[in-house]
Short mmCIF file of C-alpha atoms in Angstrom, two decimals:
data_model
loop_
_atom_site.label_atom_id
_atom_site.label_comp_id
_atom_site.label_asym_id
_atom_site.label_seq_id
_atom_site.Cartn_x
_atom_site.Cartn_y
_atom_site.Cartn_z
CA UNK X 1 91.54 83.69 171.72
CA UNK X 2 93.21 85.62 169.01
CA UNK X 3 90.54 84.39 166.20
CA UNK X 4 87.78 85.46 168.84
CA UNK X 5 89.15 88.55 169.17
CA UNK X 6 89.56 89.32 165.15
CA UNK X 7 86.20 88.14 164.36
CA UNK X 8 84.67 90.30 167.11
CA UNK X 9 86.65 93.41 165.77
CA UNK X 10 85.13 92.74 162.38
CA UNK X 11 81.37 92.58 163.26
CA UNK X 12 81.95 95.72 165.28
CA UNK X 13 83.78 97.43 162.81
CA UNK X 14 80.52 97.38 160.60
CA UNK X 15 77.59 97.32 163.18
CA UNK X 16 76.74 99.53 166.03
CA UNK X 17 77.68 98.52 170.50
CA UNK X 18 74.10 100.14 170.93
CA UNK X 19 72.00 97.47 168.39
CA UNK X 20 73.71 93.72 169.36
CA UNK X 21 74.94 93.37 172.97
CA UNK X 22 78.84 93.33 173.34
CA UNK X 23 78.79 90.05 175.63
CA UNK X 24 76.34 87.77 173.60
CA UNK X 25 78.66 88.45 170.01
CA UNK X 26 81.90 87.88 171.90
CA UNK X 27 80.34 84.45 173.07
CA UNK X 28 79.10 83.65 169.77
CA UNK X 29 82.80 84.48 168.31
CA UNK X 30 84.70 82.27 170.88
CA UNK X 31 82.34 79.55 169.91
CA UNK X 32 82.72 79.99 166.32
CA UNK X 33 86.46 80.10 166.99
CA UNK X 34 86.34 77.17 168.67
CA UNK X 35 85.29 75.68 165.35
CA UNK X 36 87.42 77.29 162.99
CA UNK X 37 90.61 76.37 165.41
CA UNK X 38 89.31 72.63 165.40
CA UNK X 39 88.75 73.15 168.97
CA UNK X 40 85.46 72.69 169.10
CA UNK X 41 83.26 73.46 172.40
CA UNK X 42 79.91 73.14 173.74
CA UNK X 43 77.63 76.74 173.95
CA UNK X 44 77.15 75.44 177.93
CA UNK X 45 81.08 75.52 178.72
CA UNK X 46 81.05 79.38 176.82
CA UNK X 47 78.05 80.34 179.01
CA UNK X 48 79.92 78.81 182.08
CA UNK X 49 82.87 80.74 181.50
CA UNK X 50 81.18 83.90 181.07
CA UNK X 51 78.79 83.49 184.00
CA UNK X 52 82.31 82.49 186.16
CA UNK X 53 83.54 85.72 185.13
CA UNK X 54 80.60 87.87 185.65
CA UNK X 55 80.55 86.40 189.22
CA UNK X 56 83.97 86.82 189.85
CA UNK X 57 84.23 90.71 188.91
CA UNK X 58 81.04 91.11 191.14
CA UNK X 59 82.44 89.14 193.91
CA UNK X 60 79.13 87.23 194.17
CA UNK X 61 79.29 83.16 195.14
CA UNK X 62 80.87 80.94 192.53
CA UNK X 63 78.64 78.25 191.17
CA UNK X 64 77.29 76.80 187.59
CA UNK X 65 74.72 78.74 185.18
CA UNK X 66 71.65 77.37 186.67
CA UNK X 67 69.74 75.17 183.73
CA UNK X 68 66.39 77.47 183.73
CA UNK X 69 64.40 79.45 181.09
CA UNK X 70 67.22 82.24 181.60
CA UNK X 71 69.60 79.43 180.66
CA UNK X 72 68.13 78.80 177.73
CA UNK X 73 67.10 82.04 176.58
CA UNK X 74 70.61 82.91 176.39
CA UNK X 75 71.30 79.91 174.82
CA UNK X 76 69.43 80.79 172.17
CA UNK X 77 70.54 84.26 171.93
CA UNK X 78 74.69 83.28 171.33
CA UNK X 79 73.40 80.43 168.48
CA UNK X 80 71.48 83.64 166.38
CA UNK X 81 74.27 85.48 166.90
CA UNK X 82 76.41 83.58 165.62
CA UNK X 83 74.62 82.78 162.53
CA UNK X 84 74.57 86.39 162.46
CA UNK X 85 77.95 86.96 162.47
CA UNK X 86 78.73 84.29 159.73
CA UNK X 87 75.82 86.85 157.97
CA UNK X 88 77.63 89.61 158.07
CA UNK X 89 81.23 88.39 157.80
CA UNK X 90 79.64 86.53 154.37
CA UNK X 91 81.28 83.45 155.81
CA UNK X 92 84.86 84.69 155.59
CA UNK X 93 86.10 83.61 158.85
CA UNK X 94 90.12 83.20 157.75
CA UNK X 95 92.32 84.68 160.02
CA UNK X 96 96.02 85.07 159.24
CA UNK X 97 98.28 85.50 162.82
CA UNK X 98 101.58 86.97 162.83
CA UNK X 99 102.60 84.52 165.61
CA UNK X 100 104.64 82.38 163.35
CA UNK X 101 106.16 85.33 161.39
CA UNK X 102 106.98 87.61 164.20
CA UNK X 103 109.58 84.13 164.94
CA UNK X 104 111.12 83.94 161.38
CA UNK X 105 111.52 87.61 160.93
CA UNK X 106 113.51 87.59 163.76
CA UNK X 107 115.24 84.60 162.56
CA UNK X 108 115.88 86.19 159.04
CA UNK X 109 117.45 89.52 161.41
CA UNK X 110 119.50 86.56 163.38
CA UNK X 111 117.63 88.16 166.23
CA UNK X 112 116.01 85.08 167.52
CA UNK X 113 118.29 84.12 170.64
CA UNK X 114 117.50 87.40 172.05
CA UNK X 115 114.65 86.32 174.30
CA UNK X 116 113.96 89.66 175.91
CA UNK X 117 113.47 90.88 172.33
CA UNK X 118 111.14 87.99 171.16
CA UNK X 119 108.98 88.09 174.16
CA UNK X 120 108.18 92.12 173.74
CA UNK X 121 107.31 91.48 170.29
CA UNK X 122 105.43 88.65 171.18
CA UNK X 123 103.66 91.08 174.26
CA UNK X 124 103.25 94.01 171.71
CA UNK X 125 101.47 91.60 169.07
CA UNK X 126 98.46 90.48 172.05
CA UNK X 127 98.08 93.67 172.84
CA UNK X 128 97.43 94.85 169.50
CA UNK X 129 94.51 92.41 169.28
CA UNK X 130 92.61 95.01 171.41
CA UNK X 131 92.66 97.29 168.47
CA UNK X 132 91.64 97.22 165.06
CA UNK X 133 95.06 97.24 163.45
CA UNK X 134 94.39 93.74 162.04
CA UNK X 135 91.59 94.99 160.29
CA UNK X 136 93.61 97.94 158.73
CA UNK X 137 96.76 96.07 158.03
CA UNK X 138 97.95 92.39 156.94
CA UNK X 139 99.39 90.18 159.68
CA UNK X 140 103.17 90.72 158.21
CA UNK X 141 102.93 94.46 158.69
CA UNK X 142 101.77 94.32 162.61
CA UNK X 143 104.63 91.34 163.17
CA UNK X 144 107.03 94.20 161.50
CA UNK X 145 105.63 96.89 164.01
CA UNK X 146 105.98 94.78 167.06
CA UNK X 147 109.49 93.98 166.18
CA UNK X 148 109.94 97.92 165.11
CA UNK X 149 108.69 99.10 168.47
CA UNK X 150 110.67 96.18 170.72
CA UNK X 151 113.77 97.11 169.27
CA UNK X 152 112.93 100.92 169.28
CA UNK X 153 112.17 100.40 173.51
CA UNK X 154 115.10 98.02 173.80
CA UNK X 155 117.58 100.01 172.27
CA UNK X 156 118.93 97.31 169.86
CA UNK X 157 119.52 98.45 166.55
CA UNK X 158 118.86 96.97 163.35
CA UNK X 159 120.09 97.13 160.15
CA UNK X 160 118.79 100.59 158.57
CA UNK X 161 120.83 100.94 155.02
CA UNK X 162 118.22 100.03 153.67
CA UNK X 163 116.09 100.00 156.31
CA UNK X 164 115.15 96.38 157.89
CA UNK X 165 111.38 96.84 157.32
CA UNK X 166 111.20 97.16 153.59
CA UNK X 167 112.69 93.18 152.92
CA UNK X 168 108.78 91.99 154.60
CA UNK X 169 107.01 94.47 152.01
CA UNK X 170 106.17 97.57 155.47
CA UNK X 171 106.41 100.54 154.59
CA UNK X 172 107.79 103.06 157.94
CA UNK X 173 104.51 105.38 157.76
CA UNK X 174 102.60 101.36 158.55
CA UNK X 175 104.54 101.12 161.24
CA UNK X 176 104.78 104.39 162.94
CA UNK X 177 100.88 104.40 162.28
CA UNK X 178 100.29 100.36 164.25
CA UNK X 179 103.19 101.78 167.16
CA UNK X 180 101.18 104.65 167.84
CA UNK X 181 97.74 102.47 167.93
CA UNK X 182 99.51 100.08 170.28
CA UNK X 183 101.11 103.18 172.92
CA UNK X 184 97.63 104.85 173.00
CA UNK X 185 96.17 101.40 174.09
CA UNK X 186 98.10 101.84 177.95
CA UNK X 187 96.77 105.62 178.09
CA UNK X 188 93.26 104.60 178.40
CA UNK X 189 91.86 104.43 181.26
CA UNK X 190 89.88 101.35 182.98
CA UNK X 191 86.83 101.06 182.91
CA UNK X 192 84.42 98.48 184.42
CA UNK X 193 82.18 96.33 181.96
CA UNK X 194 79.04 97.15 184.68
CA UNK X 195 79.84 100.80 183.74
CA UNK X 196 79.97 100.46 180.32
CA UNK X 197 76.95 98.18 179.65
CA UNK X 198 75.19 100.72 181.84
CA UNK X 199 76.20 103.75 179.49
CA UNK X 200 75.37 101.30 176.28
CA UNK X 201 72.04 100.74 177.44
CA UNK X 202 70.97 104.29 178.09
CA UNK X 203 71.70 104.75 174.28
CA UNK X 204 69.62 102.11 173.76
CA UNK X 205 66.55 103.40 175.37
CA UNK X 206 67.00 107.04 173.75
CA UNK X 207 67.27 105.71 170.01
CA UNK X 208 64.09 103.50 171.05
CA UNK X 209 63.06 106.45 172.31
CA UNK X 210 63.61 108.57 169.17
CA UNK X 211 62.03 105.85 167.04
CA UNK X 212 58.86 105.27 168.84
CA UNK X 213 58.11 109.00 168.54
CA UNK X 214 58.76 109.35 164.94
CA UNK X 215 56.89 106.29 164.35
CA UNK X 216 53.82 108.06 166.09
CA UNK X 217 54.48 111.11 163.86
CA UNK X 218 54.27 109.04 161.47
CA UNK X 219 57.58 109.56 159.52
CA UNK X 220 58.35 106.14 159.71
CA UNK X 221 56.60 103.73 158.17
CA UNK X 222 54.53 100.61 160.22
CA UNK X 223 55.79 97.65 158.04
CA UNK X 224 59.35 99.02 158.96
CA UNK X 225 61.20 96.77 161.59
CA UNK X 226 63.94 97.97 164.10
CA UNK X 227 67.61 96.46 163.51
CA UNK X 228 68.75 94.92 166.67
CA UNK X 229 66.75 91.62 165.32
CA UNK X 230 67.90 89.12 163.68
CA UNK X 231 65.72 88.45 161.09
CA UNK X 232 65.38 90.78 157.75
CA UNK X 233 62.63 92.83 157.33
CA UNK X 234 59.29 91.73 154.86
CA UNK X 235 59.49 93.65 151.55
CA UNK X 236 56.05 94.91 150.82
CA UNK X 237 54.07 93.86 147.75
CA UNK X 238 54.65 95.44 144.50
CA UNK X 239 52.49 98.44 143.53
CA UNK X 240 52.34 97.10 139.83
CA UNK X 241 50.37 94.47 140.40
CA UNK X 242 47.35 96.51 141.96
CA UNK X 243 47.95 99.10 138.62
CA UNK X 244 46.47 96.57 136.57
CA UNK X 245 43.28 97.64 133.94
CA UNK X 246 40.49 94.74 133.23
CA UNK X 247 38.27 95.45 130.78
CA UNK X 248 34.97 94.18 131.23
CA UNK X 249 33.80 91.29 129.17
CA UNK X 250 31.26 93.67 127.72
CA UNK X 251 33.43 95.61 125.95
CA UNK X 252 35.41 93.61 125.13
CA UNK X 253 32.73 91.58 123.08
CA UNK X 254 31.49 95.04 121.79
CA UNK X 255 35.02 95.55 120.26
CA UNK X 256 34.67 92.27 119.08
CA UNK X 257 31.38 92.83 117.26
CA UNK X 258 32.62 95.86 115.67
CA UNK X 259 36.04 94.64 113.99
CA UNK X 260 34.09 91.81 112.43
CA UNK X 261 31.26 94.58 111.12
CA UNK X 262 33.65 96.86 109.45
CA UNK X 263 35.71 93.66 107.68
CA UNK X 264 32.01 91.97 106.45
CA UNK X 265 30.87 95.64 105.35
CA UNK X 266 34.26 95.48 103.37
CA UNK X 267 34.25 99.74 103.59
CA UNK X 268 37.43 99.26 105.91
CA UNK X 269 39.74 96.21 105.97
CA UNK X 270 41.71 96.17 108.98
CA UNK X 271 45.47 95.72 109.35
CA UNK X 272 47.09 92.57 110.79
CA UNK X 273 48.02 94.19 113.88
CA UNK X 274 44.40 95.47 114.54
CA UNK X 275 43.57 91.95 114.05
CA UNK X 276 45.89 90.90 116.39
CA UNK X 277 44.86 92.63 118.96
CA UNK X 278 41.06 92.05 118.59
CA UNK X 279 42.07 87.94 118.95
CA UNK X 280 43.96 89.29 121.92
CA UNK X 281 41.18 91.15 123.69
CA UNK X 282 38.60 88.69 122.93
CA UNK X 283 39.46 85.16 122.56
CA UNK X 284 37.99 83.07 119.66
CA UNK X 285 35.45 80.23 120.53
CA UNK X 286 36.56 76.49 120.68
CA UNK X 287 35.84 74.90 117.51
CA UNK X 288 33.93 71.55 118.03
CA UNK X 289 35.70 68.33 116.31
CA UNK X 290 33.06 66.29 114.71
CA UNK X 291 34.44 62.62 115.58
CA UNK X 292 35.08 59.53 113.37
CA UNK X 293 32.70 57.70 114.92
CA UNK X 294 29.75 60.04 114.77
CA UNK X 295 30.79 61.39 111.10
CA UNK X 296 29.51 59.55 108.01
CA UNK X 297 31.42 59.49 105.13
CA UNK X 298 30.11 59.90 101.88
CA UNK X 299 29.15 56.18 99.89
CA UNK X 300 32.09 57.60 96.80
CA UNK X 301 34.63 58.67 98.66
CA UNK X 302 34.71 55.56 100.74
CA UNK X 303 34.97 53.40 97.71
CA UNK X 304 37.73 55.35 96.56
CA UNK X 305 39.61 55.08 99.74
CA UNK X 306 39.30 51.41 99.10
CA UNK X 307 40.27 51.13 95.34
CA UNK X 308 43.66 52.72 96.53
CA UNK X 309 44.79 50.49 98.62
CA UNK X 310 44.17 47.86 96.77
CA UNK X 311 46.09 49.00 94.33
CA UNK X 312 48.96 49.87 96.54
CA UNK X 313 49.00 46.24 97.65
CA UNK X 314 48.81 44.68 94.08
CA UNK X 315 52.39 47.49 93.40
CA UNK X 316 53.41 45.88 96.48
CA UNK X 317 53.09 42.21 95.38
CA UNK X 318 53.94 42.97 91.81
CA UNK X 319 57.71 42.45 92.22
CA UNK X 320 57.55 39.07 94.60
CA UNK X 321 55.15 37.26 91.49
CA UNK X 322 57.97 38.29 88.99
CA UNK X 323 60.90 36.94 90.41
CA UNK X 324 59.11 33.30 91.39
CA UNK X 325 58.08 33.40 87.75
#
């Protein structure tokens, strides 16, 4: 529950209620959580628990998620989310909870047989998952604020010279700051989640609203795509490659023509650059290999050929007759 809870602050604490819906990520965080606790469960028992829920704050008839195209749809919809989360969290899904340290600070204070005082901490510490402290502060610092405030509204005092706090590395501004995130939590009022998705989704249809117009006015693009998919948005071809200039093979061949004039005339020899970049414009011809077969050698040159290879056998030889003689 607590990992759900984190990972759900940290999507939201980057992307907008109004784009993704609120009850789709927090099903694809308790599934993820699932994994990441080794507690892994199917994406049917999430949707079951959800639908139970739904049906319960309606007070509608209790009964299983119905396996139709609705079922699947939305079966669909928590798997992309939750890729999507992973996405956006860059797959940094480590949560730290100050469950276990809220339990040996209190041992360290020799506070830990006071039950009353573990169980408020403990109490303060859930609460605080409702609000984005744990994205603000490390897990040490909110175990050191729940203990701060217990003791604060059970009058128990602890040891002040020097203060308790600054032995866990919390600083007093930390924890006045967390204590007055948790007290604001019970000032809010209720709401229902019927309410609220109904408010979400009127600020839904007035930025589709707003976008749909300035599309028509044209100050947005028509390759642009709206955010609340899933998928990234097509990058549109370079403009460099359409810049390109071909010169015709005409001039080209003209150019061609002339460099070769002006170096036969001999009234202007051309540098090796300019030469460089006539070869480049206009590539030479292929030069035809005349083959052994078809070629003919000339009557002395093949008797030459032979007269030295005889004589580079009789070297060879030479030193073999020697040493039998």
């Amino acid at each position: 529950m607590a990992t759900a809870q984190i990972l759900f602050h940290r999507f939201f604490y980057c992307k907008s209620f109004v784009r993704y819906c609120a009850e789709t990520v927090a099903m694809a965080c308790l599934q993820l959580a699932s994994k990441i606790e080794e507690e892994p469960r199917r994406v049917r028992d999430v949707l079951n628990v959800f639908h139970h829920l739904r049906d319960a704050a309606g007070d509608r008839c209790r009964g299983p998620m119905l396996l139709d195209d609705s079922y699947v749809s939305r079966k669909s919809d928590v798997i992309k989310a939750e890729r999507r989360v992973l996405k956006e969290l860059g797959f940094c899904v480590h949560v730290k909870h100050p469950h276990k340290v809220i339990v040996m600070y209190l041992q360290v204070l020799e506070c830990e047989k006071n039950t009353r005082l573990l169980q408020m901490s403990w109490n303060y510490m859930n609460d605080s998952l409702r609000t984005d402290v744990f994205l603000r502060f490390s897990a040490e610092t909110v175990a050191c604020a729940c203990i701060f405030l217990s003791a604060r509204v059970l009058q128990i005092p602890l040891p002040d010279r020097p203060p308790w706090f600054l032995l866990f590395g919390a600083s007093e501004e930390d924890l006045m700051e967390i204590s007055g995130c948790v007290l604001r939590l019970y000032t809010l009022q209720c709401e229902s989640l019927a309410a609220l998705l109904q408010t979400v989704e009127e600020m839904r249809s007035v930025l589709d609203t707003q976008y749909n117009s300035s599309k028509q006015a044209g100050l947005v693009s028509g390759t642009e795509t709206p955010t609340d998919g899933f998928s990234p948005a097509s990058k549109a071809a370079s403009p460099a490659e359409n810049q390109k200039n071909h010169d015709s093979p005409l001039s080209r061949l003209a150019l061609k023509n002339a460099c070769r004039k002006i170096t036969r005339d001999g009234r202007k020899r051309l540098s090796r650059s300019d030469e460089r970049r006539c070869d480049r414009c206009v590539p030479s011809p292929p030069r035809r290999r005349r083959s052994r077969s078809v070629s003919s050698p000339s009557p002395g040159h093949t008797h030459s050929h032979r007269q030295q290879r005889s004589e580079r056998e009789r070297a060879r030889r030479k030193p073999y007759s020697t040493h039998r003689r």
